[in-house]
Amino acid sequence: MTTPAVGIALAQFAPGPDPQENAAAIAAYAEEAAARGAGVLVAPEYSSYFVTPFDGTLPAHAEPLDGPFAARLAGIAAETGVTIVAGLVEEAPGDRVRNAVIAVDGSGVLAVYRKQHLYDAFGERESDHIAPGALGPPETFVVGGLRFGLMTCYDLRFPESARILADAGVDVAVVPAEWVRGPLKEFHWETLVAARAIENTMFVAAADHPAPVGVGASRLADPSGVTIAALGPGPGLVMGWADRETIAAVRAANPALVLRRYRVVADPSR
């Protein structure tokens, strides 16, 4: 039985310090995505609130999962019929906040992932402001018969993050990001998105902030690592399609990758 393809739209925009304006931007992209037949819209990391450099305003703008930003996304999802994935600055105990990604449909929050690998690299110190997420089961949701799994930005540099999703039966890894610009960073971004797709034989949908803060280049890679939809450095929306038949064909042609995955799961020493 053929599974219908699911349209995945990537919204590349620059969130700012006004959550209402950020939600309005997502609403506009969701309307466009719905008109083009998308089932899922992926927005960037920190979609609810973003300032650069980070400062002491983050805790004051952190929200709970049942707060106004998530509620607004649920309303947008209900109006458009599109499941929305977006970054949320979430409340946390103490002086720091959590860098969360939420998947939301018209019924509310479907899945929540709190970033585990914080961006303490290339002169940045995300951990000064963000509390890492706890280890836990993969966060997934289903749209159109495909299983989607959540990651965030810097997680792309850690292959285990995507492998855990693949082992959980994920067809599409979703990666909201704020991939900071720097020497070779565009190359790293494009390479890592493709690598995670190739080694796990799954689609990878990654949405970034546009230039000048991010590299842009939001993209959807297929299970062979081929980019099937992408943007340049500026704001915009791009869309591609994911289907289980493509995944099955790639895995049939390269069964060693699938066997390797199941060996890792079966071996309790790993």
mmCIF file of C-alpha atoms in Angstrom, residues 13-248:
data_model
loop_
_atom_site.group_PDB
_atom_site.id
_atom_site.type_symbol
_atom_site.label_atom_id
_atom_site.label_comp_id
_atom_site.label_asym_id
_atom_site.label_seq_id
_atom_site.Cartn_x
_atom_site.Cartn_y
_atom_site.Cartn_z
ATOM 1 C CA PHE A 13 12.656 33.995 9.415
ATOM 2 C CA ALA A 14 14.377 36.071 12.089
ATOM 3 C CA PRO A 15 12.549 35.854 15.437
ATOM 4 C CA GLY A 16 12.916 38.932 17.620
ATOM 5 C CA PRO A 17 12.068 40.080 21.137
ATOM 6 C CA ASP A 18 8.290 40.340 20.565
ATOM 7 C CA PRO A 19 6.573 36.925 20.867
ATOM 8 C CA GLN A 20 3.368 38.259 19.297
ATOM 9 C CA GLU A 21 5.220 39.470 16.212
ATOM 10 C CA ASN A 22 7.036 36.134 16.003
ATOM 11 C CA ALA A 23 3.719 34.252 16.183
ATOM 12 C CA ALA A 24 2.263 36.526 13.504
ATOM 13 C CA ALA A 25 5.186 35.687 11.217
ATOM 14 C CA ILE A 26 4.614 31.973 11.779
ATOM 15 C CA ALA A 27 0.895 32.442 11.063
ATOM 16 C CA ALA A 28 1.670 34.027 7.695
ATOM 17 C CA TYR A 29 4.054 31.225 6.795
ATOM 18 C CA ALA A 30 1.529 28.599 7.942
ATOM 19 C CA GLU A 31 -1.139 30.086 5.702
ATOM 20 C CA GLU A 32 1.222 29.994 2.727
ATOM 21 C CA ALA A 33 2.324 26.460 3.601
ATOM 22 C CA ALA A 34 -1.282 25.272 3.827
ATOM 23 C CA ALA A 35 -2.100 26.862 0.469
ATOM 24 C CA ARG A 36 0.788 24.905 -1.055
ATOM 25 C CA GLY A 37 -0.398 21.622 0.462
ATOM 26 C CA ALA A 38 1.974 21.250 3.393
ATOM 27 C CA GLY A 39 1.149 19.022 6.346
ATOM 28 C CA VAL A 40 4.042 20.237 8.511
ATOM 29 C CA LEU A 41 5.673 23.649 8.949
ATOM 30 C CA VAL A 42 9.119 23.865 10.563
ATOM 31 C CA ALA A 43 10.133 27.217 12.079
ATOM 32 C CA PRO A 44 13.553 28.051 13.573
ATOM 33 C CA GLU A 45 15.009 27.585 17.019
ATOM 34 C CA TYR A 46 14.076 30.360 19.492
ATOM 35 C CA SER A 47 10.937 31.191 17.491
ATOM 36 C CA SER A 48 9.141 32.554 20.559
ATOM 37 C CA TYR A 49 11.848 34.988 21.686
ATOM 38 C CA PHE A 50 15.327 35.855 20.481
ATOM 39 C CA VAL A 51 17.932 38.517 21.202
ATOM 40 C CA THR A 52 21.600 38.522 20.282
ATOM 41 C CA PRO A 53 23.733 38.418 22.247
ATOM 42 C CA PHE A 54 21.728 36.659 24.940
ATOM 43 C CA ASP A 55 21.118 38.715 28.047
ATOM 44 C CA GLY A 56 19.153 38.760 31.288
ATOM 45 C CA THR A 57 15.823 39.229 29.494
ATOM 46 C CA LEU A 58 15.505 35.539 28.622
ATOM 47 C CA PRO A 59 13.918 34.379 31.926
ATOM 48 C CA ALA A 60 11.347 37.188 31.814
ATOM 49 C CA HIS A 61 10.215 36.017 28.375
ATOM 50 C CA ALA A 62 10.273 32.275 29.071
ATOM 51 C CA GLU A 63 6.896 30.560 28.921
ATOM 52 C CA PRO A 64 5.395 27.255 30.071
ATOM 53 C CA LEU A 65 4.148 24.683 27.586
ATOM 54 C CA ASP A 66 0.587 25.862 28.199
ATOM 55 C CA GLY A 67 1.555 29.520 27.823
ATOM 56 C CA PRO A 68 0.379 32.079 25.255
ATOM 57 C CA PHE A 69 2.922 31.282 22.539
ATOM 58 C CA ALA A 70 2.106 27.563 22.403
ATOM 59 C CA ALA A 71 -1.600 28.391 22.581
ATOM 60 C CA ARG A 72 -1.241 30.784 19.650
ATOM 61 C CA LEU A 73 0.559 28.115 17.618
ATOM 62 C CA ALA A 74 -2.267 25.671 18.382
ATOM 63 C CA GLY A 75 -4.745 28.255 17.133
ATOM 64 C CA ILE A 76 -2.750 28.753 13.930
ATOM 65 C CA ALA A 77 -2.541 24.991 13.440
ATOM 66 C CA ALA A 78 -6.293 24.652 13.922
ATOM 67 C CA GLU A 79 -6.965 27.436 11.405
ATOM 68 C CA THR A 80 -4.607 26.126 8.733
ATOM 69 C CA GLY A 81 -4.593 22.356 9.311
ATOM 70 C CA VAL A 82 -0.780 22.415 9.421
ATOM 71 C CA THR A 83 1.234 20.862 12.268
ATOM 72 C CA ILE A 84 3.794 23.427 13.435
ATOM 73 C CA VAL A 85 7.254 22.770 14.863
ATOM 74 C CA ALA A 86 8.950 25.787 16.452
ATOM 75 C CA GLY A 87 11.468 26.796 19.082
ATOM 76 C CA LEU A 88 10.200 27.910 22.494
ATOM 77 C CA VAL A 89 12.099 29.662 25.279
ATOM 78 C CA GLU A 90 10.656 27.592 28.115
ATOM 79 C CA GLU A 91 10.544 28.290 31.828
ATOM 80 C CA ALA A 92 13.033 26.402 33.988
ATOM 81 C CA PRO A 93 13.982 26.422 37.674
ATOM 82 C CA GLY A 94 16.786 28.754 38.656
ATOM 83 C CA ASP A 95 18.403 31.522 36.639
ATOM 84 C CA ARG A 96 18.427 29.763 33.282
ATOM 85 C CA VAL A 97 15.732 28.787 30.761
ATOM 86 C CA ARG A 98 15.255 25.764 28.517
ATOM 87 C CA ASN A 99 15.723 25.764 24.782
ATOM 88 C CA ALA A 100 12.689 23.726 23.782
ATOM 89 C CA VAL A 101 11.208 22.650 20.474
ATOM 90 C CA ILE A 102 7.496 21.941 20.403
ATOM 91 C CA ALA A 103 5.306 20.243 17.812
ATOM 92 C CA VAL A 104 1.762 21.593 17.885
ATOM 93 C CA ASP A 105 -1.465 20.818 16.061
ATOM 94 C CA GLY A 106 -4.980 22.126 16.610
ATOM 95 C CA SER A 107 -5.381 19.997 19.730
ATOM 96 C CA GLY A 108 -2.287 21.404 21.434
ATOM 97 C CA VAL A 109 1.297 20.279 22.058
ATOM 98 C CA LEU A 110 2.114 16.856 20.544
ATOM 99 C CA ALA A 111 5.806 16.550 21.416
ATOM 100 C CA VAL A 112 8.440 18.519 23.332
ATOM 101 C CA TYR A 113 12.204 18.247 22.992
ATOM 102 C CA ARG A 114 14.598 20.202 25.203
ATOM 103 C CA LYS A 115 18.004 20.766 23.656
ATOM 104 C CA GLN A 116 20.633 18.461 25.130
ATOM 105 C CA HIS A 117 23.806 19.581 23.338
ATOM 106 C CA LEU A 118 24.255 23.253 24.185
ATOM 107 C CA TYR A 119 26.257 25.507 21.889
ATOM 108 C CA ASP A 120 29.412 26.056 23.907
ATOM 109 C CA ALA A 121 31.673 26.372 20.888
ATOM 110 C CA PHE A 122 33.233 28.860 18.475
ATOM 111 C CA GLY A 123 33.395 31.439 21.260
ATOM 112 C CA GLU A 124 29.728 31.072 22.266
ATOM 113 C CA ARG A 125 28.420 29.981 25.706
ATOM 114 C CA GLU A 126 24.783 28.942 25.392
ATOM 115 C CA SER A 127 25.010 27.133 28.722
ATOM 116 C CA ASP A 128 25.402 30.460 30.538
ATOM 117 C CA HIS A 129 21.720 31.093 29.808
ATOM 118 C CA ILE A 130 20.220 27.695 28.909
ATOM 119 C CA ALA A 131 19.753 24.611 31.077
ATOM 120 C CA PRO A 132 20.315 21.374 29.138
ATOM 121 C CA GLY A 133 17.419 19.022 28.584
ATOM 122 C CA ALA A 134 17.370 15.707 30.415
ATOM 123 C CA LEU A 135 17.977 12.450 28.604
ATOM 124 C CA GLY A 136 14.723 10.739 27.762
ATOM 125 C CA PRO A 137 12.797 8.839 25.121
ATOM 126 C CA PRO A 138 12.758 10.327 21.606
ATOM 127 C CA GLU A 139 10.099 12.974 21.081
ATOM 128 C CA THR A 140 8.013 12.089 18.031
ATOM 129 C CA PHE A 141 4.677 12.747 16.369
ATOM 130 C CA VAL A 142 2.853 11.410 13.313
ATOM 131 C CA VAL A 143 1.460 13.317 10.330
ATOM 132 C CA GLY A 144 0.103 11.636 7.209
ATOM 133 C CA GLY A 145 1.434 8.235 8.245
ATOM 134 C CA LEU A 146 5.022 9.476 8.649
ATOM 135 C CA ARG A 147 6.760 9.638 12.006
ATOM 136 C CA PHE A 148 8.637 12.865 12.744
ATOM 137 C CA GLY A 149 11.295 13.230 15.454
ATOM 138 C CA LEU A 150 12.679 16.358 17.118
ATOM 139 C CA MET A 151 16.272 17.603 17.345
ATOM 140 C CA THR A 152 17.773 21.090 17.713
ATOM 141 C CA CYS A 153 20.597 22.920 15.913
ATOM 142 C CA TYR A 154 23.926 21.899 17.534
ATOM 143 C CA ASP A 155 22.579 18.344 17.986
ATOM 144 C CA LEU A 156 23.439 17.871 14.286
ATOM 145 C CA ARG A 157 27.106 17.594 15.265
ATOM 146 C CA PHE A 158 26.362 14.533 17.430
ATOM 147 C CA PRO A 159 25.389 11.536 15.253
ATOM 148 C CA GLU A 160 23.831 9.699 18.202
ATOM 149 C CA SER A 161 21.033 12.273 18.390
ATOM 150 C CA ALA A 162 19.747 11.368 14.954
ATOM 151 C CA ARG A 163 20.483 7.654 15.405
ATOM 152 C CA ILE A 164 18.215 7.517 18.449
ATOM 153 C CA LEU A 165 15.407 8.940 16.339
ATOM 154 C CA ALA A 166 16.043 6.445 13.547
ATOM 155 C CA ASP A 167 15.980 3.583 16.028
ATOM 156 C CA ALA A 168 12.586 4.854 17.207
ATOM 157 C CA GLY A 169 11.193 4.466 13.693
ATOM 158 C CA VAL A 170 11.389 8.121 12.699
ATOM 159 C CA ASP A 171 10.990 8.859 8.985
ATOM 160 C CA VAL A 172 11.787 12.582 9.172
ATOM 161 C CA ALA A 173 14.193 14.271 11.611
ATOM 162 C CA VAL A 174 13.076 17.857 12.215
ATOM 163 C CA VAL A 175 15.796 20.354 13.177
ATOM 164 C CA PRO A 176 14.874 23.928 14.129
ATOM 165 C CA ALA A 177 18.137 25.858 14.320
ATOM 166 C CA GLU A 178 19.935 29.120 14.895
ATOM 167 C CA TRP A 179 23.122 28.128 13.088
ATOM 168 C CA VAL A 180 25.428 31.027 13.859
ATOM 169 C CA ARG A 181 27.457 32.415 10.975
ATOM 170 C CA GLY A 182 31.241 31.967 10.941
ATOM 171 C CA PRO A 183 34.115 30.522 8.898
ATOM 172 C CA LEU A 184 32.943 27.398 7.031
ATOM 173 C CA LYS A 185 29.673 27.323 8.995
ATOM 174 C CA GLU A 186 27.520 27.154 5.836
ATOM 175 C CA PHE A 187 29.599 24.163 4.697
ATOM 176 C CA HIS A 188 29.253 22.485 8.098
ATOM 177 C CA TRP A 189 25.475 23.017 8.079
ATOM 178 C CA GLU A 190 24.913 21.585 4.623
ATOM 179 C CA THR A 191 27.289 18.678 5.230
ATOM 180 C CA LEU A 192 25.834 17.679 8.595
ATOM 181 C CA VAL A 193 22.220 17.799 7.397
ATOM 182 C CA ALA A 194 23.175 15.516 4.503
ATOM 183 C CA ALA A 195 25.265 13.215 6.717
ATOM 184 C CA ARG A 196 22.485 12.655 9.242
ATOM 185 C CA ALA A 197 20.135 11.800 6.371
ATOM 186 C CA ILE A 198 22.583 9.418 4.673
ATOM 187 C CA GLU A 199 23.696 7.460 7.725
ATOM 188 C CA ASN A 200 20.136 6.991 9.018
ATOM 189 C CA THR A 201 18.380 6.665 5.646
ATOM 190 C CA MET A 202 15.711 9.174 6.619
ATOM 191 C CA PHE A 203 14.596 12.645 5.597
ATOM 192 C CA VAL A 204 16.052 15.623 7.497
ATOM 193 C CA ALA A 205 14.144 18.917 7.580
ATOM 194 C CA ALA A 206 16.224 21.793 8.984
ATOM 195 C CA ALA A 207 15.039 25.409 9.388
ATOM 196 C CA ASP A 208 17.494 28.180 10.279
ATOM 197 C CA HIS A 209 17.516 31.911 11.007
ATOM 198 C CA PRO A 210 18.385 34.000 7.948
ATOM 199 C CA ALA A 211 21.519 36.113 7.584
ATOM 200 C CA PRO A 212 23.137 38.077 9.085
ATOM 201 C CA VAL A 213 22.790 36.153 12.373
ATOM 202 C CA GLY A 214 22.234 32.665 10.929
ATOM 203 C CA VAL A 215 23.553 31.098 7.745
ATOM 204 C CA GLY A 216 20.068 30.607 6.305
ATOM 205 C CA ALA A 217 20.143 27.721 3.816
ATOM 206 C CA SER A 218 17.137 25.959 5.381
ATOM 207 C CA ARG A 219 16.829 22.644 3.609
ATOM 208 C CA LEU A 220 15.114 19.277 3.229
ATOM 209 C CA ALA A 221 17.408 16.333 2.516
ATOM 210 C CA ASP A 222 16.140 12.970 1.299
ATOM 211 C CA PRO A 223 17.356 9.589 2.700
ATOM 212 C CA SER A 224 20.248 9.620 0.216
ATOM 213 C CA GLY A 225 21.375 13.013 1.482
ATOM 214 C CA VAL A 226 20.231 14.812 -1.657
ATOM 215 C CA THR A 227 18.872 18.312 -1.044
ATOM 216 C CA ILE A 228 15.376 18.381 -2.533
ATOM 217 C CA ALA A 229 14.372 21.840 -1.291
ATOM 218 C CA ALA A 230 16.479 24.728 0.016
ATOM 219 C CA LEU A 231 16.618 28.475 0.585
ATOM 220 C CA GLY A 232 19.439 30.970 0.266
ATOM 221 C CA PRO A 233 20.545 33.344 3.054
ATOM 222 C CA GLY A 234 17.408 35.515 3.209
ATOM 223 C CA PRO A 235 13.935 35.035 4.717
ATOM 224 C CA GLY A 236 11.407 32.868 2.917
ATOM 225 C CA LEU A 237 9.470 29.624 2.715
ATOM 226 C CA VAL A 238 10.474 26.494 0.860
ATOM 227 C CA MET A 239 8.670 23.183 0.620
ATOM 228 C CA GLY A 240 9.430 19.593 -0.307
ATOM 229 C CA TRP A 241 7.765 16.209 -0.002
ATOM 230 C CA ALA A 242 8.619 13.153 2.093
ATOM 231 C CA ASP A 243 7.278 9.628 1.632
ATOM 232 C CA ARG A 244 7.971 6.203 3.064
ATOM 233 C CA GLU A 245 8.466 4.611 -0.364
ATOM 234 C CA THR A 246 11.594 6.692 -0.945
ATOM 235 C CA ILE A 247 12.963 5.594 2.422
ATOM 236 C CA ALA A 248 12.223 1.940 1.640
#
